[in-house]
Amino acid sequence: MSTLKVDTITGKTTSGTVAMPAGHVVQVVKSGNFQSASVSGTSSSYATMGSDFSLAITPKFNNSVILIQAALNPYTSGSNNSGTYNISKDGGSSFIAANATNGFGIVPTHGTASGTYSHFLISCSDTVSSTSTVTYQIYFRSDNTNNNITFYGNHQNMSNHITLMEIKQ
């Protein structure tokens, strides 16, 4: 068996030109756990959930796939409070979910006034076309006119966070 030990890998002609194989994870960016955030929605169109619900990445390659994973822990207070999530990379002009209207699914509702906690995972991907910084942001759309949803990052050891992973193509 052989052992390879190096301190630095540099391209043979220019730094930063090392060829990575397709499927190689180039970088990972993860947000911190946002402890508590409250979203009140009364609009039937998607609205930003605030800066805690966004994360930026600067791709190293202009054709990489960005794997987007978000873990959200909504608490719906009261009956008939529900809605859907979506992710935008351009400030809300277009969305990543294949079905832009329904997004990535419905936040569960509770039939009584006591409310309910839930855990919601989003996993999707986007292909970039440049090495410019891209900011991915989670949006929310209400299913009714009196919607109050709170995100607790410290309930039952659950966290709210976003992870972006660049994968070389």
mmCIF file of C-alpha atoms in Angstrom:
data_model
loop_
_atom_site.group_PDB
_atom_site.id
_atom_site.type_symbol
_atom_site.label_atom_id
_atom_site.label_comp_id
_atom_site.label_asym_id
_atom_site.label_seq_id
_atom_site.Cartn_x
_atom_site.Cartn_y
_atom_site.Cartn_z
ATOM 1 C CA MET A 1 0.000 0.000 0.000
ATOM 2 C CA SER A 2 1.165 3.540 -0.797
ATOM 3 C CA THR A 3 0.627 6.777 1.057
ATOM 4 C CA LEU A 4 0.416 10.157 -0.632
ATOM 5 C CA LYS A 5 0.990 13.209 1.558
ATOM 6 C CA VAL A 6 0.792 16.749 0.206
ATOM 7 C CA ASP A 7 0.521 20.257 1.617
ATOM 8 C CA THR A 8 -0.687 21.982 -1.559
ATOM 9 C CA ILE A 9 -2.083 20.897 -4.911
ATOM 10 C CA THR A 10 -1.474 23.460 -7.637
ATOM 11 C CA GLY A 11 -2.246 23.315 -11.351
ATOM 12 C CA LYS A 12 0.853 22.584 -13.454
ATOM 13 C CA THR A 13 0.609 25.937 -15.279
ATOM 14 C CA THR A 14 -1.768 28.093 -13.242
ATOM 15 C CA SER A 15 -3.026 27.917 -9.706
ATOM 16 C CA GLY A 16 -6.691 26.895 -9.520
ATOM 17 C CA THR A 17 -6.622 24.768 -12.673
ATOM 18 C CA VAL A 18 -6.522 21.339 -11.048
ATOM 19 C CA ALA A 19 -8.915 19.059 -12.962
ATOM 20 C CA MET A 20 -11.523 17.540 -10.674
ATOM 21 C CA PRO A 21 -13.567 14.516 -11.765
ATOM 22 C CA ALA A 22 -17.297 14.832 -12.450
ATOM 23 C CA GLY A 23 -19.357 14.218 -9.328
ATOM 24 C CA HIS A 24 -16.671 15.631 -7.048
ATOM 25 C CA VAL A 25 -17.940 17.845 -4.203
ATOM 26 C CA VAL A 26 -16.186 21.155 -4.736
ATOM 27 C CA GLN A 27 -17.465 23.102 -1.712
ATOM 28 C CA VAL A 28 -20.172 23.116 0.948
ATOM 29 C CA VAL A 29 -21.760 26.225 2.480
ATOM 30 C CA LYS A 30 -24.077 25.887 5.488
ATOM 31 C CA SER A 31 -26.091 28.493 7.324
ATOM 32 C CA GLY A 32 -26.145 28.644 11.073
ATOM 33 C CA ASN A 33 -29.199 27.471 12.931
ATOM 34 C CA PHE A 34 -31.718 30.290 13.021
ATOM 35 C CA GLN A 35 -33.224 29.884 16.456
ATOM 36 C CA SER A 36 -36.538 31.580 15.961
ATOM 37 C CA ALA A 37 -38.237 33.348 13.105
ATOM 38 C CA SER A 38 -41.850 34.224 12.612
ATOM 39 C CA VAL A 39 -43.569 34.366 9.249
ATOM 40 C CA SER A 40 -47.054 35.758 8.907
ATOM 41 C CA GLY A 41 -48.541 35.357 5.490
ATOM 42 C CA THR A 42 -51.759 36.659 4.051
ATOM 43 C CA SER A 43 -50.796 36.733 0.387
ATOM 44 C CA SER A 44 -51.607 34.050 -2.144
ATOM 45 C CA SER A 45 -48.307 34.757 -3.937
ATOM 46 C CA TYR A 46 -44.830 33.809 -2.694
ATOM 47 C CA ALA A 47 -43.143 36.251 -0.310
ATOM 48 C CA THR A 48 -39.621 36.236 1.079
ATOM 49 C CA MET A 49 -39.131 34.745 4.519
ATOM 50 C CA GLY A 50 -36.259 37.109 5.371
ATOM 51 C CA SER A 51 -32.486 37.035 5.307
ATOM 52 C CA ASP A 52 -32.179 34.112 7.762
ATOM 53 C CA PHE A 53 -33.823 31.971 5.100
ATOM 54 C CA SER A 54 -31.225 32.704 2.395
ATOM 55 C CA LEU A 55 -27.680 31.542 1.666
ATOM 56 C CA ALA A 56 -25.108 32.500 -0.981
ATOM 57 C CA ILE A 57 -22.473 30.448 -2.785
ATOM 58 C CA THR A 58 -19.797 31.469 -5.310
ATOM 59 C CA PRO A 59 -19.360 28.539 -7.723
ATOM 60 C CA LYS A 60 -15.818 27.568 -8.726
ATOM 61 C CA PHE A 61 -17.021 26.239 -12.098
ATOM 62 C CA ASN A 62 -19.552 27.686 -14.578
ATOM 63 C CA ASN A 63 -21.483 24.449 -15.111
ATOM 64 C CA SER A 64 -21.697 22.991 -11.616
ATOM 65 C CA VAL A 65 -24.804 21.573 -10.039
ATOM 66 C CA ILE A 66 -25.748 23.173 -6.735
ATOM 67 C CA LEU A 67 -27.492 20.751 -4.380
ATOM 68 C CA ILE A 68 -29.834 22.703 -2.100
ATOM 69 C CA GLN A 69 -31.017 21.220 1.181
ATOM 70 C CA ALA A 70 -33.158 23.021 3.729
ATOM 71 C CA ALA A 71 -34.465 21.797 7.068
ATOM 72 C CA LEU A 72 -37.386 23.804 8.437
ATOM 73 C CA ASN A 73 -39.387 23.321 11.603
ATOM 74 C CA PRO A 74 -42.665 25.224 11.353
ATOM 75 C CA TYR A 75 -45.160 25.577 14.147
ATOM 76 C CA THR A 76 -48.655 26.331 12.875
ATOM 77 C CA SER A 77 -50.706 28.055 15.530
ATOM 78 C CA GLY A 78 -54.418 27.562 15.176
ATOM 79 C CA SER A 79 -56.623 25.853 12.689
ATOM 80 C CA ASN A 80 -56.301 26.080 8.913
ATOM 81 C CA ASN A 81 -52.854 27.717 8.942
ATOM 82 C CA SER A 82 -50.933 26.206 6.081
ATOM 83 C CA GLY A 83 -48.986 27.177 3.003
ATOM 84 C CA THR A 84 -46.234 26.116 0.612
ATOM 85 C CA TYR A 85 -42.483 26.738 0.258
ATOM 86 C CA ASN A 86 -40.406 27.461 -2.797
ATOM 87 C CA ILE A 87 -36.807 28.515 -3.492
ATOM 88 C CA SER A 88 -35.701 31.349 -5.751
ATOM 89 C CA LYS A 89 -32.208 32.267 -6.897
ATOM 90 C CA ASP A 90 -33.122 35.583 -8.474
ATOM 91 C CA GLY A 91 -35.049 37.486 -5.839
ATOM 92 C CA GLY A 92 -38.422 35.887 -6.434
ATOM 93 C CA SER A 93 -38.792 36.315 -10.201
ATOM 94 C CA SER A 94 -38.744 32.581 -10.827
ATOM 95 C CA PHE A 95 -38.690 29.497 -8.644
ATOM 96 C CA ILE A 96 -36.769 26.221 -8.676
ATOM 97 C CA ALA A 97 -39.657 23.827 -7.944
ATOM 98 C CA ALA A 98 -40.954 22.156 -11.094
ATOM 99 C CA ASN A 99 -44.466 23.196 -10.129
ATOM 100 C CA ALA A 100 -44.007 26.868 -9.210
ATOM 101 C CA THR A 101 -47.568 27.177 -7.878
ATOM 102 C CA ASN A 102 -47.428 24.249 -5.447
ATOM 103 C CA GLY A 103 -43.748 24.628 -4.591
ATOM 104 C CA PHE A 104 -42.150 21.861 -2.577
ATOM 105 C CA GLY A 105 -45.202 20.847 -0.618
ATOM 106 C CA ILE A 106 -47.675 22.007 1.958
ATOM 107 C CA VAL A 107 -46.894 22.999 5.531
ATOM 108 C CA PRO A 108 -49.160 20.798 7.639
ATOM 109 C CA THR A 109 -52.188 22.372 9.229
ATOM 110 C CA HIS A 110 -53.904 21.513 12.456
ATOM 111 C CA GLY A 111 -57.669 21.215 12.724
ATOM 112 C CA THR A 112 -57.943 22.833 16.149
ATOM 113 C CA ALA A 113 -56.703 26.009 17.795
ATOM 114 C CA SER A 114 -53.927 24.179 19.678
ATOM 115 C CA GLY A 115 -51.465 24.167 16.753
ATOM 116 C CA THR A 116 -48.819 21.645 15.729
ATOM 117 C CA TYR A 117 -45.059 21.273 15.220
ATOM 118 C CA SER A 118 -43.693 19.628 12.096
ATOM 119 C CA HIS A 119 -40.408 19.006 10.300
ATOM 120 C CA PHE A 120 -40.092 19.928 6.638
ATOM 121 C CA LEU A 121 -37.166 19.002 4.347
ATOM 122 C CA ILE A 122 -36.453 20.423 0.917
ATOM 123 C CA SER A 123 -33.876 18.804 -1.356
ATOM 124 C CA CYS A 124 -33.435 20.060 -4.903
ATOM 125 C CA SER A 125 -30.753 21.116 -7.358
ATOM 126 C CA ASP A 126 -29.916 23.930 -9.727
ATOM 127 C CA THR A 127 -27.333 24.160 -12.520
ATOM 128 C CA VAL A 128 -25.301 27.363 -12.626
ATOM 129 C CA SER A 129 -24.021 28.979 -15.819
ATOM 130 C CA SER A 130 -21.343 31.269 -14.366
ATOM 131 C CA THR A 131 -18.989 31.662 -11.436
ATOM 132 C CA SER A 132 -20.897 34.668 -10.105
ATOM 133 C CA THR A 133 -22.278 34.503 -6.569
ATOM 134 C CA VAL A 134 -25.784 33.023 -6.384
ATOM 135 C CA THR A 135 -28.113 33.576 -3.437
ATOM 136 C CA TYR A 136 -30.808 30.987 -2.834
ATOM 137 C CA GLN A 137 -33.745 32.144 -0.719
ATOM 138 C CA ILE A 138 -36.757 30.309 0.677
ATOM 139 C CA TYR A 139 -40.169 31.833 -0.007
ATOM 140 C CA PHE A 140 -43.548 31.075 1.549
ATOM 141 C CA ARG A 141 -47.104 31.360 0.200
ATOM 142 C CA SER A 142 -50.138 31.278 2.464
ATOM 143 C CA ASP A 143 -53.142 29.069 1.818
ATOM 144 C CA ASN A 144 -55.485 31.442 3.634
ATOM 145 C CA THR A 145 -55.724 35.060 4.753
ATOM 146 C CA ASN A 146 -54.890 34.631 8.451
ATOM 147 C CA ASN A 147 -51.730 32.593 8.442
ATOM 148 C CA ASN A 148 -49.209 32.635 11.291
ATOM 149 C CA ILE A 149 -46.301 30.216 11.162
ATOM 150 C CA THR A 150 -43.318 30.349 13.523
ATOM 151 C CA PHE A 151 -39.996 28.567 13.061
ATOM 152 C CA TYR A 152 -38.384 27.397 16.298
ATOM 153 C CA GLY A 153 -34.822 26.156 15.961
ATOM 154 C CA ASN A 154 -34.640 24.857 19.490
ATOM 155 C CA HIS A 155 -37.796 22.733 19.763
ATOM 156 C CA GLN A 156 -37.036 19.024 20.332
ATOM 157 C CA ASN A 157 -33.416 19.596 19.172
ATOM 158 C CA MET A 158 -34.547 20.482 15.666
ATOM 159 C CA SER A 159 -32.763 23.191 13.695
ATOM 160 C CA ASN A 160 -33.657 25.439 10.800
ATOM 161 C CA HIS A 161 -30.807 25.627 8.314
ATOM 162 C CA ILE A 162 -29.827 25.662 4.661
ATOM 163 C CA THR A 163 -26.935 23.768 3.030
ATOM 164 C CA LEU A 164 -25.577 24.414 -0.471
ATOM 165 C CA MET A 165 -23.216 21.905 -2.095
ATOM 166 C CA GLU A 166 -21.369 22.547 -5.379
ATOM 167 C CA ILE A 167 -20.872 19.386 -7.451
ATOM 168 C CA LYS A 168 -18.484 19.371 -10.425
ATOM 169 C CA GLN A 169 -19.921 18.250 -13.761
#
